[in-house]
Each structure stands twice: as C-alpha cells, then as structure tokens.
Amino acid sequence: QKEVEQNSGPLSVPEGAIASLNCTYSDRGSQSFFWYRQYSGKSPELIMSIYSNGDKEDGRFTAQLNKASQYVSLLIRDSQPSDSATYLCAVNILTGNQFYFGTGTSLTVIP
Amino acid sequence: DGGITQSPKYLFRKEGQNVTLSCEQNLNHDAMYWYRQDPGQGLRLIYYSQIVNDFQKGDIAEGYSVSREKKESFPLTVTSAQKNPTAFYLCASSIGGTATYEQYFGPGTRLTVT
C-alpha cells in the first residue's frame, strides 16, 4: 500500500477558477503535511505546510487537513496560467524523520 | 543567501563509471536527503542523514553510497552497480531533530549514463 496517494490527473481548470487537489495517506502516525509545486524540469518548491486539522490560508492557496479521514487537500483560488505545474503532496512521519511523497497531480490552467 | 546547491546541473557519464553528485547547504540544517525522480514518477528516497557521520538507507539505496563528514555537505556516489542510473537527482535538507519541519530542495542534477 502506498504511503501517499494522489490523483495523477491531468487536471485542467480555466483561468480564474478554483483548482482542488487531493491527497490521502496511510500512516495514522503522520505528523506534518506539505504541498510542493514542481515546474517541468525544475526541483520541487514548498508552497504550503499544515500541521493540525482544519484550514490554513496563504494568499491564493488554502491547505485543508482532516486527520480522521487521512486526507489533505490544496485549493488554489483565482488560478493563473503560471500555476500550471505538478503538485506534490508530502507527509512526514516523526519516526525516522522521513518524508513520503505522492506521485503528483499535473495541473493545467487554461487562459 | 541561504540555500542548497547541487552541482553539476547536468552530468553525462559512460556506463561502468562511478560518479559523485555534490550537495551543499548553508541553512544549518541537521538532516539531509537524496531522492531520485524518474519521468512521470514521484520522489524515491535513496539515503538520508540526520546528523554528521551517520546516515540511513532509503527505499532504493542499492548501487548508491553517501558520506556525511560535514554538516553542510552530503555527496552521493552513483556506482557502476546501479542498473538504471539515468534520472533526476534531488538533494534536500530540513532542520531535523525531534520535531518535523519543512524540507527544502536543491535545484537538482540530471544524470545521463550511456
């Protein structure tokens, strides 16, 4: 069973719409949750971290965590063409301090 | 500027040769990691180190070796024993310790072996 699962997409949304990306994880001992954005040919860039249940907002990005259901999501409001990238969900399990990554969801924002 | 540097950006080698990828950080982070990314796939952990002079194998350590002689440096050697070495290699670091913090990535090294 994979530690972290994401829908690979591709997900296409029109410019200005809300993009919703989802991620589920298997280990209930997971402590911290992260969203990374990766442009083609580049390294992942951290965009959001969330540690407790609920919502966390940062500009146009909102991360949502539900530990009971073991899912974390990322909402991108007012999507822009520059948001077109692959979004990686990552989970940190305190034991061993390892990070587990999903395979990523490809997002395309259509002008 | 604080950050993680990897060199070189592109690396070409002949099959059967060992090659060492450099990773340096000036973030004063204790933990450092090496990942491999293949096209259309997620990140797979090769090795990680929580502290100087100590490191652990990740999910795909076979054919790779590392050292951690200094806090700021975590070089990765891809040996000739690695069957499919062509990939995008990413180095990352985090504060480490008993709490969990964000992990930051270097720009990556794209290795091609022919």
CSV table of C-alpha atoms in Angstrom, one decimal:
chain,number,residue,atom,x,y,z
A,1,GLN,CA,0.0,0.0,0.0
A,2,LYS,CA,1.4,3.4,-1.0
A,3,GLU,CA,2.1,5.8,1.8
A,4,VAL,CA,0.7,8.8,0.0
A,5,GLU,CA,-1.7,8.7,-2.9
A,6,GLN,CA,-2.7,11.5,-5.3
A,7,ASN,CA,-4.8,11.5,-8.5
A,8,SER,CA,-2.2,11.9,-11.2
A,9,GLY,CA,-4.5,14.0,-13.4
A,10,PRO,CA,-4.1,15.9,-15.6
A,11,LEU,CA,-6.4,18.4,-14.0
A,12,SER,CA,-7.5,21.3,-16.2
A,13,VAL,CA,-9.2,24.4,-15.0
A,14,PRO,CA,-10.0,27.7,-16.7
A,15,GLU,CA,-8.1,30.8,-15.6
A,16,GLY,CA,-9.8,32.4,-12.6
A,17,ALA,CA,-11.4,29.2,-11.3
A,18,ILE,CA,-10.6,27.2,-8.2
A,19,ALA,CA,-8.3,24.2,-8.6
A,20,SER,CA,-8.8,21.5,-6.0
A,21,LEU,CA,-6.0,18.9,-5.4
A,22,ASN,CA,-6.4,16.0,-3.1
A,23,CYS,CA,-4.1,13.6,-1.3
A,24,THR,CA,-4.6,10.6,1.0
A,25,TYR,CA,-2.1,9.0,3.3
A,26,SER,CA,-2.0,5.6,5.0
A,27,ASP,CA,0.0,6.1,8.2
A,28,ARG,CA,-2.0,7.5,11.1
A,29,GLY,CA,1.2,8.5,12.8
A,30,SER,CA,1.8,11.1,10.2
A,31,GLN,CA,2.6,14.4,11.8
A,32,SER,CA,3.2,17.1,9.2
A,33,PHE,CA,1.9,17.6,5.7
A,34,PHE,CA,3.3,19.6,2.8
A,35,TRP,CA,2.4,20.7,-0.7
A,36,TYR,CA,5.1,21.3,-3.2
A,37,ARG,CA,4.9,22.8,-6.7
A,38,GLN,CA,7.2,21.4,-9.4
A,39,TYR,CA,7.6,23.1,-12.8
A,40,SER,CA,8.7,20.9,-15.6
A,41,GLY,CA,12.5,20.2,-15.4
A,42,LYS,CA,12.8,22.0,-12.0
A,43,SER,CA,13.0,20.9,-8.4
A,44,PRO,CA,10.1,20.9,-6.0
A,45,GLU,CA,9.3,24.2,-4.3
A,46,LEU,CA,7.5,24.3,-1.0
A,47,ILE,CA,4.2,26.2,-1.1
A,48,MET,CA,2.3,25.1,2.0
A,49,SER,CA,2.7,23.2,5.2
A,50,ILE,CA,0.0,22.2,7.6
A,51,TYR,CA,0.3,20.5,11.0
A,52,SER,CA,-3.1,20.5,12.6
A,53,ASN,CA,-6.7,19.8,11.5
A,54,GLY,CA,-8.5,22.5,9.7
A,55,ASP,CA,-7.7,25.1,7.1
A,56,LYS,CA,-4.6,27.1,6.6
A,57,GLU,CA,-4.6,30.0,4.1
A,58,ASP,CA,-1.7,31.7,2.4
A,59,GLY,CA,-2.6,34.1,-0.3
A,60,ARG,CA,-4.5,32.3,-3.0
A,61,PHE,CA,-3.6,28.9,-1.5
A,62,THR,CA,-5.6,27.0,1.2
A,63,ALA,CA,-4.4,23.7,2.6
A,64,GLN,CA,-7.0,21.6,4.4
A,65,LEU,CA,-6.2,18.7,6.7
A,66,ASN,CA,-8.5,16.0,8.1
A,67,LYS,CA,-6.6,13.5,10.1
A,68,ALA,CA,-9.6,11.4,11.0
A,69,SER,CA,-10.2,10.8,7.3
A,70,GLN,CA,-6.5,10.8,6.5
A,71,TYR,CA,-6.6,13.3,3.7
A,72,VAL,CA,-5.1,16.6,2.9
A,73,SER,CA,-6.1,19.0,0.1
A,74,LEU,CA,-4.9,22.1,-1.6
A,75,LEU,CA,-7.2,24.7,-3.1
A,76,ILE,CA,-5.9,27.3,-5.5
A,77,ARG,CA,-8.2,30.3,-5.9
A,78,ASP,CA,-8.2,32.6,-8.9
A,79,SER,CA,-6.0,30.1,-10.8
A,80,GLN,CA,-3.4,31.6,-13.1
A,81,PRO,CA,-1.6,30.1,-16.1
A,82,SER,CA,1.6,30.4,-14.0
A,83,ASP,CA,0.0,27.9,-11.6
A,84,SER,CA,0.3,25.2,-14.3
A,85,ALA,CA,2.7,22.6,-12.7
A,86,THR,CA,2.8,19.3,-11.0
A,87,TYR,CA,1.8,19.5,-7.3
A,88,LEU,CA,3.3,17.0,-4.9
A,89,CYS,CA,1.8,16.0,-1.6
A,90,ALA,CA,4.3,15.0,1.1
A,91,VAL,CA,3.8,13.6,4.6
A,92,ASN,CA,6.3,13.4,7.4
A,93,ILE,CA,6.3,10.6,9.9
A,94,LEU,CA,8.2,11.6,13.0
A,95,THR,CA,9.8,8.2,13.4
A,96,GLY,CA,13.0,8.3,11.4
A,97,ASN,CA,12.0,11.8,10.2
A,98,GLN,CA,11.4,10.5,6.7
A,99,PHE,CA,9.2,12.3,4.1
A,100,TYR,CA,6.9,10.4,1.8
A,101,PHE,CA,5.8,11.9,-1.4
A,102,GLY,CA,2.9,11.2,-3.7
A,103,THR,CA,3.4,10.9,-7.4
A,104,GLY,CA,2.0,14.3,-8.0
A,105,THR,CA,-1.1,15.8,-9.8
A,106,SER,CA,-0.5,17.7,-13.0
A,107,LEU,CA,-2.5,20.9,-13.2
A,108,THR,CA,-3.1,23.0,-16.3
A,109,VAL,CA,-4.7,26.4,-16.1
A,110,ILE,CA,-6.2,27.3,-19.4
A,111,PRO,CA,-6.1,31.1,-20.3
B,1,ASP,CA,21.7,33.9,0.6
B,2,GLY,CA,20.8,30.6,2.4
B,3,GLY,CA,20.1,27.6,0.3
B,4,ILE,CA,21.0,24.3,-1.1
B,5,THR,CA,23.4,24.0,-4.1
B,6,GLN,CA,23.9,21.0,-6.3
B,7,SER,CA,26.5,20.5,-8.9
B,8,PRO,CA,26.7,20.0,-11.7
B,9,LYS,CA,23.3,20.7,-13.2
B,10,TYR,CA,23.8,18.2,-16.0
B,11,LEU,CA,26.2,15.2,-15.9
B,12,PHE,CA,27.0,12.7,-18.6
B,13,ARG,CA,28.9,9.5,-17.9
B,14,LYS,CA,29.7,6.3,-19.7
B,15,GLU,CA,28.3,3.1,-18.3
B,16,GLY,CA,30.6,1.4,-15.8
B,17,GLN,CA,31.9,4.7,-14.3
B,18,ASN,CA,31.3,5.9,-10.8
B,19,VAL,CA,30.1,9.4,-10.5
B,20,THR,CA,29.7,11.7,-7.5
B,21,LEU,CA,27.0,14.3,-7.2
B,22,SER,CA,27.6,17.3,-4.9
B,23,CYS,CA,25.1,18.7,-2.4
B,24,GLU,CA,25.9,21.6,-0.1
B,25,GLN,CA,23.6,23.6,2.2
B,26,ASN,CA,24.2,26.7,4.3
B,27,LEU,CA,20.9,26.6,6.2
B,28,ASN,CA,22.5,25.0,9.3
B,29,HIS,CA,20.1,22.0,8.8
B,30,ASP,CA,20.9,18.8,10.6
B,31,ALA,CA,19.0,16.5,8.2
B,32,MET,CA,19.8,15.9,4.6
B,33,TYR,CA,18.3,13.6,2.0
B,34,TRP,CA,18.9,12.3,-1.5
B,35,TYR,CA,16.0,11.4,-3.8
B,36,ARG,CA,15.7,10.1,-7.3
B,37,GLN,CA,12.9,11.2,-9.7
B,38,ASP,CA,12.2,9.4,-12.9
B,39,PRO,CA,9.8,10.8,-15.6
B,40,GLY,CA,6.2,10.7,-14.5
B,41,GLN,CA,7.1,9.2,-11.1
B,42,GLY,CA,7.3,10.5,-7.6
B,43,LEU,CA,10.3,11.0,-5.5
B,44,ARG,CA,12.1,7.9,-4.2
B,45,LEU,CA,14.4,8.2,-1.2
B,46,ILE,CA,17.9,6.9,-1.7
B,47,TYR,CA,19.7,7.9,1.5
B,48,TYR,CA,19.2,10.3,4.4
B,49,SER,CA,21.3,11.6,7.2
B,50,GLN,CA,20.0,13.0,10.5
B,51,ILE,CA,23.4,14.0,11.8
B,52,VAL,CA,27.1,14.2,10.8
B,53,ASN,CA,28.8,10.8,10.4
B,54,ASP,CA,25.5,9.0,10.4
B,55,PHE,CA,23.2,8.0,7.5
B,56,GLN,CA,20.5,5.5,6.7
B,57,LYS,CA,19.4,3.7,3.6
B,58,GLY,CA,16.2,4.7,2.0
B,59,ASP,CA,13.9,2.7,-0.3
B,60,ILE,CA,16.4,2.4,-3.2
B,61,ALA,CA,19.9,2.5,-1.8
B,62,GLU,CA,21.3,-0.3,-3.9
B,63,GLY,CA,24.0,0.9,-6.2
B,64,TYR,CA,24.5,4.2,-4.3
B,65,SER,CA,26.8,5.4,-1.5
B,66,VAL,CA,27.0,8.6,0.6
B,67,SER,CA,29.1,10.2,3.2
B,68,ARG,CA,28.3,12.9,5.8
B,69,GLU,CA,31.7,14.2,7.1
B,70,LYS,CA,30.5,17.8,7.4
B,71,LYS,CA,27.1,19.2,8.4
B,72,GLU,CA,26.8,21.2,5.3
B,73,SER,CA,27.8,18.5,2.8
B,74,PHE,CA,26.1,15.3,1.7
B,75,PRO,CA,27.7,13.9,-1.5
B,76,LEU,CA,26.1,11.0,-3.4
B,77,THR,CA,28.1,8.5,-5.4
B,78,VAL,CA,26.3,6.6,-8.1
B,79,THR,CA,28.3,3.4,-8.6
B,80,SER,CA,28.5,1.1,-11.6
B,81,ALA,CA,26.4,-1.3,-9.7
B,82,GLN,CA,23.3,0.9,-10.1
B,83,LYS,CA,21.4,-0.7,-13.0
B,84,ASN,CA,19.5,2.3,-14.2
B,85,PRO,CA,21.3,5.4,-13.1
B,86,THR,CA,19.9,7.9,-15.6
B,87,ALA,CA,17.5,10.1,-13.6
B,88,PHE,CA,17.0,13.5,-12.0
B,89,TYR,CA,18.7,13.5,-8.6
B,90,LEU,CA,17.4,15.9,-5.9
B,91,CYS,CA,19.1,16.8,-2.6
B,92,ALA,CA,17.0,18.2,0.2
B,93,SER,CA,17.5,19.3,3.8
B,94,SER,CA,15.4,20.0,6.9
B,95,ILE,CA,16.1,21.2,10.4
B,96,GLY,CA,15.8,17.7,11.7
B,97,GLY,CA,15.7,16.7,15.3
B,98,THR,CA,12.6,15.5,17.2
B,99,ALA,CA,10.2,17.9,15.5
B,100,THR,CA,9.1,17.8,12.0
B,101,TYR,CA,9.8,20.8,9.8
B,102,GLU,CA,9.7,21.6,6.1
B,103,GLN,CA,12.1,20.0,3.7
B,104,TYR,CA,13.8,22.2,1.1
B,105,PHE,CA,15.2,21.1,-2.2
B,106,GLY,CA,18.3,22.0,-4.2
B,107,PRO,CA,18.0,22.6,-8.0
B,108,GLY,CA,18.8,19.0,-8.9
B,109,THR,CA,21.3,17.2,-11.0
B,110,ARG,CA,20.2,15.5,-14.2
B,111,LEU,CA,22.4,12.5,-14.8
B,112,THR,CA,22.6,10.7,-18.1
B,113,VAL,CA,24.5,7.4,-18.4
B,114,THR,CA,25.1,5.9,-21.8
